[in-house]
Short mmCIF file of C-alpha atoms in Angstrom, two decimals:
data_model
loop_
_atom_site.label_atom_id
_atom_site.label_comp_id
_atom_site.label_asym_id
_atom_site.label_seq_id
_atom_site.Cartn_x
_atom_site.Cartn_y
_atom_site.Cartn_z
CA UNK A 2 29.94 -8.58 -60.10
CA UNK A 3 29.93 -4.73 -59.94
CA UNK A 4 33.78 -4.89 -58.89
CA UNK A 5 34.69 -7.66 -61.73
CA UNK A 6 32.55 -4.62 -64.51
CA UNK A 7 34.51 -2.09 -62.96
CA UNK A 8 38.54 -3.72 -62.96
CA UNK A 9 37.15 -4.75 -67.08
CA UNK A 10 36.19 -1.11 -67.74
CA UNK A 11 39.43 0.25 -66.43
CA UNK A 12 41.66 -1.77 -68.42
CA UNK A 13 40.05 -1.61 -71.58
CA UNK A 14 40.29 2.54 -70.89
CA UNK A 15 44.19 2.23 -70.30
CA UNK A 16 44.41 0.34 -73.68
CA UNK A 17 42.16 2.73 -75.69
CA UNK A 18 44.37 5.30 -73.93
CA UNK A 19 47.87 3.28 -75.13
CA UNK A 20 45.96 3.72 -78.62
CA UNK A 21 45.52 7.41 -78.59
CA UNK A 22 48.69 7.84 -77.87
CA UNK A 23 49.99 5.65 -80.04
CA UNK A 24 48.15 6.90 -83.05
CA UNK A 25 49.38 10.73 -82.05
CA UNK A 26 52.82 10.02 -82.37
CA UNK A 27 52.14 8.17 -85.66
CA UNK A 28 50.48 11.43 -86.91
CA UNK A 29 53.34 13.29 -84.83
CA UNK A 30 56.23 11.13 -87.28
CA UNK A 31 54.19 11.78 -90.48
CA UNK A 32 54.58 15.98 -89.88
CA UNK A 33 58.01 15.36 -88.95
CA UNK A 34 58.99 13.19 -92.10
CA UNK A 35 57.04 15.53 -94.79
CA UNK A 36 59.20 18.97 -92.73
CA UNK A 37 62.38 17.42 -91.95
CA UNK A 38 63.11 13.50 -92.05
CA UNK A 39 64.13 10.71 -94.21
CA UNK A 40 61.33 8.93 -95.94
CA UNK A 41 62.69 5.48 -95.68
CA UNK A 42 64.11 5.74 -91.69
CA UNK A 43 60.40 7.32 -91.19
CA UNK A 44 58.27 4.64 -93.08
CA UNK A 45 60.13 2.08 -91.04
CA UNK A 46 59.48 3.41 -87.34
CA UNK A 47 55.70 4.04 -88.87
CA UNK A 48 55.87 0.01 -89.75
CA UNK A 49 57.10 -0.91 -86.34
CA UNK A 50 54.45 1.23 -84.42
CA UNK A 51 51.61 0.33 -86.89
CA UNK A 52 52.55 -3.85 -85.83
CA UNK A 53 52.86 -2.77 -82.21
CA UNK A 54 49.34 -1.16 -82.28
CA UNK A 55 47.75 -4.02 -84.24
CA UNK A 56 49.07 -6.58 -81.63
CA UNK A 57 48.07 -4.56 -79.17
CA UNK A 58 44.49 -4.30 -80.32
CA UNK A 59 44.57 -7.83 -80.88
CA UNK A 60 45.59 -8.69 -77.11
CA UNK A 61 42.89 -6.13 -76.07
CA UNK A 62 40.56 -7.94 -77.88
CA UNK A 63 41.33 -11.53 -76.37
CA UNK A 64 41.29 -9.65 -72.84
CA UNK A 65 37.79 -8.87 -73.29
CA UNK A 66 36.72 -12.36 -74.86
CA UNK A 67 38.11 -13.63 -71.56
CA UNK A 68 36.41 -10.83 -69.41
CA UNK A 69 33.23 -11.73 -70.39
CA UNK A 70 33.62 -15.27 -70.46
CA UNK A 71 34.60 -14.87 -66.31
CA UNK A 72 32.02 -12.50 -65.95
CA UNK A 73 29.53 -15.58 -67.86
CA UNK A 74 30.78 -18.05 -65.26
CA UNK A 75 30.16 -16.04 -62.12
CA UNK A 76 26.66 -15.16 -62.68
CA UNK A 77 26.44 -19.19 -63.57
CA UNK A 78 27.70 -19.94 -60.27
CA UNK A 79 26.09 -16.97 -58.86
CA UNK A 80 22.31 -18.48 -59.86
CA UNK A 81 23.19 -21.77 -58.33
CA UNK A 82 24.34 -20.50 -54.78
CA UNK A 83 20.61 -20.15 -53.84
CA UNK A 84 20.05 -24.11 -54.15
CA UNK A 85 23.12 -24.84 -52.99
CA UNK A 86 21.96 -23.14 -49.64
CA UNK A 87 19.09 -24.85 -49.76
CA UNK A 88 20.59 -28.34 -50.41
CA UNK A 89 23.40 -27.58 -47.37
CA UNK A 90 20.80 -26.57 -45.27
CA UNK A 91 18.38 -30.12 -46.12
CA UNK A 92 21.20 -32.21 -45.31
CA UNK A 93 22.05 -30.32 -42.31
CA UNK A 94 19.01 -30.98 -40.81
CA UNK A 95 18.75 -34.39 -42.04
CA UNK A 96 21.58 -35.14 -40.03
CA UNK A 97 20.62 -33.46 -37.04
CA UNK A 98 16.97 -34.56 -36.77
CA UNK A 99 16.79 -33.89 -32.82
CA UNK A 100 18.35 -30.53 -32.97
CA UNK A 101 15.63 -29.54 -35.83
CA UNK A 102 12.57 -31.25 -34.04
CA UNK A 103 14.07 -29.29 -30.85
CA UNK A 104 14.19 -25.90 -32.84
CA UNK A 105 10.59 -26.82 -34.12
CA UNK A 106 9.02 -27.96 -30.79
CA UNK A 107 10.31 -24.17 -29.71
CA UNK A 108 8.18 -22.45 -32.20
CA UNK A 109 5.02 -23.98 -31.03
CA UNK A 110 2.57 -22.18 -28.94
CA UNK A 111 2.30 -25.03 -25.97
CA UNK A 112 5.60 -26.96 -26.47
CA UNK A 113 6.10 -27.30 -22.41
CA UNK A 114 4.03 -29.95 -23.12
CA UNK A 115 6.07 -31.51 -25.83
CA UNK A 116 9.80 -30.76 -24.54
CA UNK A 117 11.21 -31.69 -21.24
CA UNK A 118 12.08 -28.89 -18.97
CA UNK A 119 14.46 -30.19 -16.09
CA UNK A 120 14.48 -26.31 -14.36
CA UNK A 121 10.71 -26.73 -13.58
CA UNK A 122 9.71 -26.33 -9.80
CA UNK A 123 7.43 -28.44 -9.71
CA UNK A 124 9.01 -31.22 -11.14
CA UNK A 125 12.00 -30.73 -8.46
CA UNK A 126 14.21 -28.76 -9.31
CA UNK A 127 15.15 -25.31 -7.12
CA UNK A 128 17.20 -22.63 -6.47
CA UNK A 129 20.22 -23.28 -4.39
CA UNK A 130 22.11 -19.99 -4.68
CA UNK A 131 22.06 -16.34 -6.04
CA UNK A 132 25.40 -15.40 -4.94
CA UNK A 133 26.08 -11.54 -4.52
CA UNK A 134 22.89 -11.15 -6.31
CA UNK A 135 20.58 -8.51 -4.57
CA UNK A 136 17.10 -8.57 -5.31
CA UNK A 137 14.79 -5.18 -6.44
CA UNK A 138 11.70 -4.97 -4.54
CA UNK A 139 9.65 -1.15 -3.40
CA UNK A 140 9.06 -1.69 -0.01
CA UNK A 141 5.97 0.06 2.05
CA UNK A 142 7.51 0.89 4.73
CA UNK A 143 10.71 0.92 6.64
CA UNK A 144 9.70 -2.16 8.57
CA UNK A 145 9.48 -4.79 5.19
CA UNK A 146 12.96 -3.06 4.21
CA UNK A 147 14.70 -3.93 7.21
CA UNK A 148 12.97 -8.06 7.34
CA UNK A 149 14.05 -8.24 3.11
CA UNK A 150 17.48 -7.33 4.33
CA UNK A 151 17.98 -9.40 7.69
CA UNK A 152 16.16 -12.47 5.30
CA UNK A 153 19.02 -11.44 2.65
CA UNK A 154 21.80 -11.75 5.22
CA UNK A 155 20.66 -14.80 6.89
CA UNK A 156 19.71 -16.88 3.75
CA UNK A 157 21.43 -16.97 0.45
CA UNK A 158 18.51 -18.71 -1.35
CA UNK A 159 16.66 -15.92 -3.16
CA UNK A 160 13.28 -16.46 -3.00
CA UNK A 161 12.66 -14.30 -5.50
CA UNK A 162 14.74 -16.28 -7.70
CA UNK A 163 12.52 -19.23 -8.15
CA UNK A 164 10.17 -17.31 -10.18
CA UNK A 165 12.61 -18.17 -13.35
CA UNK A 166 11.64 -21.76 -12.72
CA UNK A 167 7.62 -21.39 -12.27
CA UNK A 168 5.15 -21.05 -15.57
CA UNK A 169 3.67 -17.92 -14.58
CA UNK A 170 5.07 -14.94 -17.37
CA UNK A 171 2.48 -12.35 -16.44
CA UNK A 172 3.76 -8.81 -16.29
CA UNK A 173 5.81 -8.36 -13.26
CA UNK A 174 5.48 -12.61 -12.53
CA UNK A 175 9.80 -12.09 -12.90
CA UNK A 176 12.44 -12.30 -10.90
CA UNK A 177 13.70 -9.05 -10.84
CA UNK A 178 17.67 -7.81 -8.95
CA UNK A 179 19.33 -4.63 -8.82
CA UNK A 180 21.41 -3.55 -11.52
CA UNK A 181 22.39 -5.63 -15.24
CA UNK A 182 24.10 -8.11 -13.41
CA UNK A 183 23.36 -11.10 -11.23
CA UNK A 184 23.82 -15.34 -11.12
CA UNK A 185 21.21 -18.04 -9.92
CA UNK A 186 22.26 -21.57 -9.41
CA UNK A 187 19.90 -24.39 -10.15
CA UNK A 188 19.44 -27.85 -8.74
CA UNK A 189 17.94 -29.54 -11.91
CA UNK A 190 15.54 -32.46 -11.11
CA UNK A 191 18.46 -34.93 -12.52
CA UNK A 192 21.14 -35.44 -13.66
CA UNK A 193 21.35 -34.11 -17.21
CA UNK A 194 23.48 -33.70 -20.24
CA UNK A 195 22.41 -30.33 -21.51
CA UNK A 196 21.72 -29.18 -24.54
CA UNK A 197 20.27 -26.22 -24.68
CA UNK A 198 18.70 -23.72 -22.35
CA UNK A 199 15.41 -21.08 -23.27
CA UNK A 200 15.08 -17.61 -21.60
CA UNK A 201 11.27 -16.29 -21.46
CA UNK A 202 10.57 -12.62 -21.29
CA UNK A 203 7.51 -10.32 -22.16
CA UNK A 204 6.85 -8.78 -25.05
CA UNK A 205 6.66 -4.72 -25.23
CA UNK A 206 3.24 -4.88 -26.18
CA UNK A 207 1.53 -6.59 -22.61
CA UNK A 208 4.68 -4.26 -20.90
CA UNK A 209 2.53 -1.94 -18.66
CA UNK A 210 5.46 0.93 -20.40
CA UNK A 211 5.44 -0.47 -23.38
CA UNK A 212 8.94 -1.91 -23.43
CA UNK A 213 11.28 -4.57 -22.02
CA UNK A 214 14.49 -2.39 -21.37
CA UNK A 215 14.80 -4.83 -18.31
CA UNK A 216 15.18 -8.17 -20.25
CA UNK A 217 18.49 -9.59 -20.02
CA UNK A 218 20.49 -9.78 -22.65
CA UNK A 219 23.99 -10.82 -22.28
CA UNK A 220 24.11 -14.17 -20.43
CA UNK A 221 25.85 -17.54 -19.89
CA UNK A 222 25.27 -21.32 -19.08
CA UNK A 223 27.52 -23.10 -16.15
CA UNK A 224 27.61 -26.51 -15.01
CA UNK A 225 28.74 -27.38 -11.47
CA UNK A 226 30.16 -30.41 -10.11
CA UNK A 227 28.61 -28.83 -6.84
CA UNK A 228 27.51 -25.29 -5.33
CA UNK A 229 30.78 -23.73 -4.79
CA UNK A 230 32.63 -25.59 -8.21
CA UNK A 231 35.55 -23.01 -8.68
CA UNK A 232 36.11 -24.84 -12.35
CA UNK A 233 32.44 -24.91 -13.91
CA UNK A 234 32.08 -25.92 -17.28
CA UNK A 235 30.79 -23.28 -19.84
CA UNK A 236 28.00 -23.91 -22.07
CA UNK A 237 28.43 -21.09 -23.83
CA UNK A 238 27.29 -17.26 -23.64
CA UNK A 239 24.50 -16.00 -25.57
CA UNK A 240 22.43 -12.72 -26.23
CA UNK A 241 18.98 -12.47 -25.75
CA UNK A 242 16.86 -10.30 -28.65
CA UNK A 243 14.31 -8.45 -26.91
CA UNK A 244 12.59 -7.72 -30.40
CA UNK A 245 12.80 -11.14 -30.92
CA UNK A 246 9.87 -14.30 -29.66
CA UNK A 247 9.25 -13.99 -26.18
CA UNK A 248 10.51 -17.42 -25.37
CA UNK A 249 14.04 -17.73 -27.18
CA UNK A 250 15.65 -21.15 -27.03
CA UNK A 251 19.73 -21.39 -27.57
CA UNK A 252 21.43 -24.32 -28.22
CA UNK A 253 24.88 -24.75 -25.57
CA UNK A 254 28.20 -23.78 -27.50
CA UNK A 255 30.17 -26.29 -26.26
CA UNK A 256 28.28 -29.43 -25.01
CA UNK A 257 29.68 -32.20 -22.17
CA UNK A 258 30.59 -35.09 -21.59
CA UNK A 259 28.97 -35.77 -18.56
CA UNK A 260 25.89 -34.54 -17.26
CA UNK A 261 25.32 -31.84 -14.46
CA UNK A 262 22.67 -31.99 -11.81
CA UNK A 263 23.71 -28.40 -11.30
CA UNK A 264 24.17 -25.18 -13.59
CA UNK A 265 24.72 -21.75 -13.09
CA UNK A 266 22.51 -19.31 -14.72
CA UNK A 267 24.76 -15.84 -14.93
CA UNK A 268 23.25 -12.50 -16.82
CA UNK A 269 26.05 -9.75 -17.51
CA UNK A 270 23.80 -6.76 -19.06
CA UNK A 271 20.11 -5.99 -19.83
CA UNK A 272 18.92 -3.81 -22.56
CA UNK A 273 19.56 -0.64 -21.16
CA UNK A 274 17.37 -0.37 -17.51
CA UNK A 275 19.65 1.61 -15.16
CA UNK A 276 17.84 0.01 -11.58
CA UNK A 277 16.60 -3.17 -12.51
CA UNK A 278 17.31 -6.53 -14.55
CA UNK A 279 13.81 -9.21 -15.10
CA UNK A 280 14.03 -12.52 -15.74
CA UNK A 281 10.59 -14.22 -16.51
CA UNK A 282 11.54 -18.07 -17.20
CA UNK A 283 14.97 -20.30 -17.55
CA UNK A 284 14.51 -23.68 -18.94
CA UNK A 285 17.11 -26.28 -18.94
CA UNK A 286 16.84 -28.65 -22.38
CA UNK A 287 18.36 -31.94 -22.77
CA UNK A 288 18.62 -35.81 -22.05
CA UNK A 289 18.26 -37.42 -18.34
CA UNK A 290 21.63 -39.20 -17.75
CA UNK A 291 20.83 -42.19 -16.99
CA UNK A 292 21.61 -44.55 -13.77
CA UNK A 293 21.69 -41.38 -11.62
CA UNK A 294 21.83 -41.52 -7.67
CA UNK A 295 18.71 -40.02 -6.14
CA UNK A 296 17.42 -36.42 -6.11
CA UNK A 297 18.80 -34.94 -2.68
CA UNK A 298 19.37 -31.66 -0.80
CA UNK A 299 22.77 -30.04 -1.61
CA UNK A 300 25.21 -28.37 0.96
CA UNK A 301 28.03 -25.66 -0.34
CA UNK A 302 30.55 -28.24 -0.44
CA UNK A 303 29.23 -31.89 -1.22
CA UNK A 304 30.15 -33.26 -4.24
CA UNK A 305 27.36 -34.57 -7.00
CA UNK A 306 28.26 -37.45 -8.98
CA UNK A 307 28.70 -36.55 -12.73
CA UNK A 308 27.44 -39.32 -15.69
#
């Protein structure tokens, strides 16, 4: 609107301008005919300019009628764009009713009760593989150094790692691994189409240093055929807001057709912690696939049936 005020104040200055100008040289032709010209040659330019000025001022005049009847509309249209948000945003949801009762359910205080979470240890699922992943522990002596590392080198499976899959969310109840970076691949308890996963961190304020530099924040959503799938599928990749809710739910980007009994959760960055990167709680959302073989212990290369 500001812009639209602006481009009708500039062109009614050029015109008003035109005007001036036009009026000096009348006043310039009357000096000239009383000192040195012809009456009649000067009464006829006088005419010609006098009609030029008066259509001018006439177009100026319907330029502005037109202004503000633009300028009228726009601040019409401009009044309405409030409902029409609202209206989009009703019939949005009305014809997404899971997604909204899944964005709801999120919001509530004790909604593992009320969603299904299919990354929950106890229900079955586990951690299969961390990768290159190294985990960040202070050791008390040289002895616990040198078992974490032998246990590192002998067995992929984190230990560590299954902490993301537990309720607990207690300060320092995390998973935590050296550096921003660092992968954990889950055996779900089924089979399941995916649609959306949460991440769970602390707030600042139960933070022993009063902030969460450590939370991830850059991450992304795999599923795998099986552990060592060199074509995953992406879900999507997605930031965390550590001044957001602690427990921040994300629908997947780009959903599948078949359902995984494996994904791949991969963090790229945290919010700025130069040692260490904690991850409180992963849950996996979304719908059992149904007819699915048997939950069953997976080696590096066997194959899981997709539905």
């Amino acid at each position: 609107m500001d812009y639209d005020d602006d481009e009708g104040c500039g062109i009614r200055n050029v015109f008003r301008s035109f005007v001036c100008v036009a009026l000096t040289l009348l006043l310039g032709l009357h000096v000239y005919s009383y000192l040195w010209g012809s009456q009649d040659t000067i009464e006829g330019d006088f005419g010609d300019i006098k009609y030029m000025v008066m259509q001018l001022t006439q177009g100026l005049s319907e330029m502005n009628r037109e202004h503000e009847r633009i300028r009228n509309e726009l601040e019409r249209m401009s009044s309405a764009l409030p409902a029409m948000t609202a209206a989009s945003g009703r019939v949005k949801d009305a014809l997404e009713p899971t997604r909204r009762h899944t964005r709801q359910l999120m919001d509530m205080g004790d909604y593992d009760r009320q969603i299904a979470d299919y990354a929950l240890e106890s229900a079955g699922a586990r951690i299969i593989d961390t990768g290159e992943t190294q985990e960040y522990a202070i050791y008390e002596s040289s002895v616990g150094w040198a078992l974490h590392a032998v246990s590192s080198l002998l067995c992929r499976e984190c230990p560590g790692a299954s902490a993301i899959l537990r309720p607990g969310t207690l300060p320092g109840e995390c998973w935590a691994f050296r550096g921003s970076r660092g992968e954990a691949t889950i055996r779900l308890v089924g089979s399941v189409h995916v649609t959306g996963i949460s991440v769970e961190h602390i707030p600042a304020h139960i933070s022993p240093t009063k902030e969460i530099s450590s939370a991830p924040r850059l991450f992304q959503l795999e599923g795998l055929s099986h552990r060592g799938d060199l074509h995953p599928h992406d879900f999507g990749s997605f930031e965390y807001d550590k001044d957001g809710k602690p427990i921040q739910y994300f629908e997947v980007q780009q959903p599948a057709a078949v359902g995984y009994h494996v994904v791949r959760f991969k963090v790229f960055s945290n919010w700025g912690h130069s040692m260490y990167t904690c991850v409180y709680r992963v849950r996996i959302h979304g719908e059992l696939a149904p007819g699915q073989a048997p939950q069953k212990t997976i080696t590096d290369e066997e194959t899981i049936p997709l539905h």
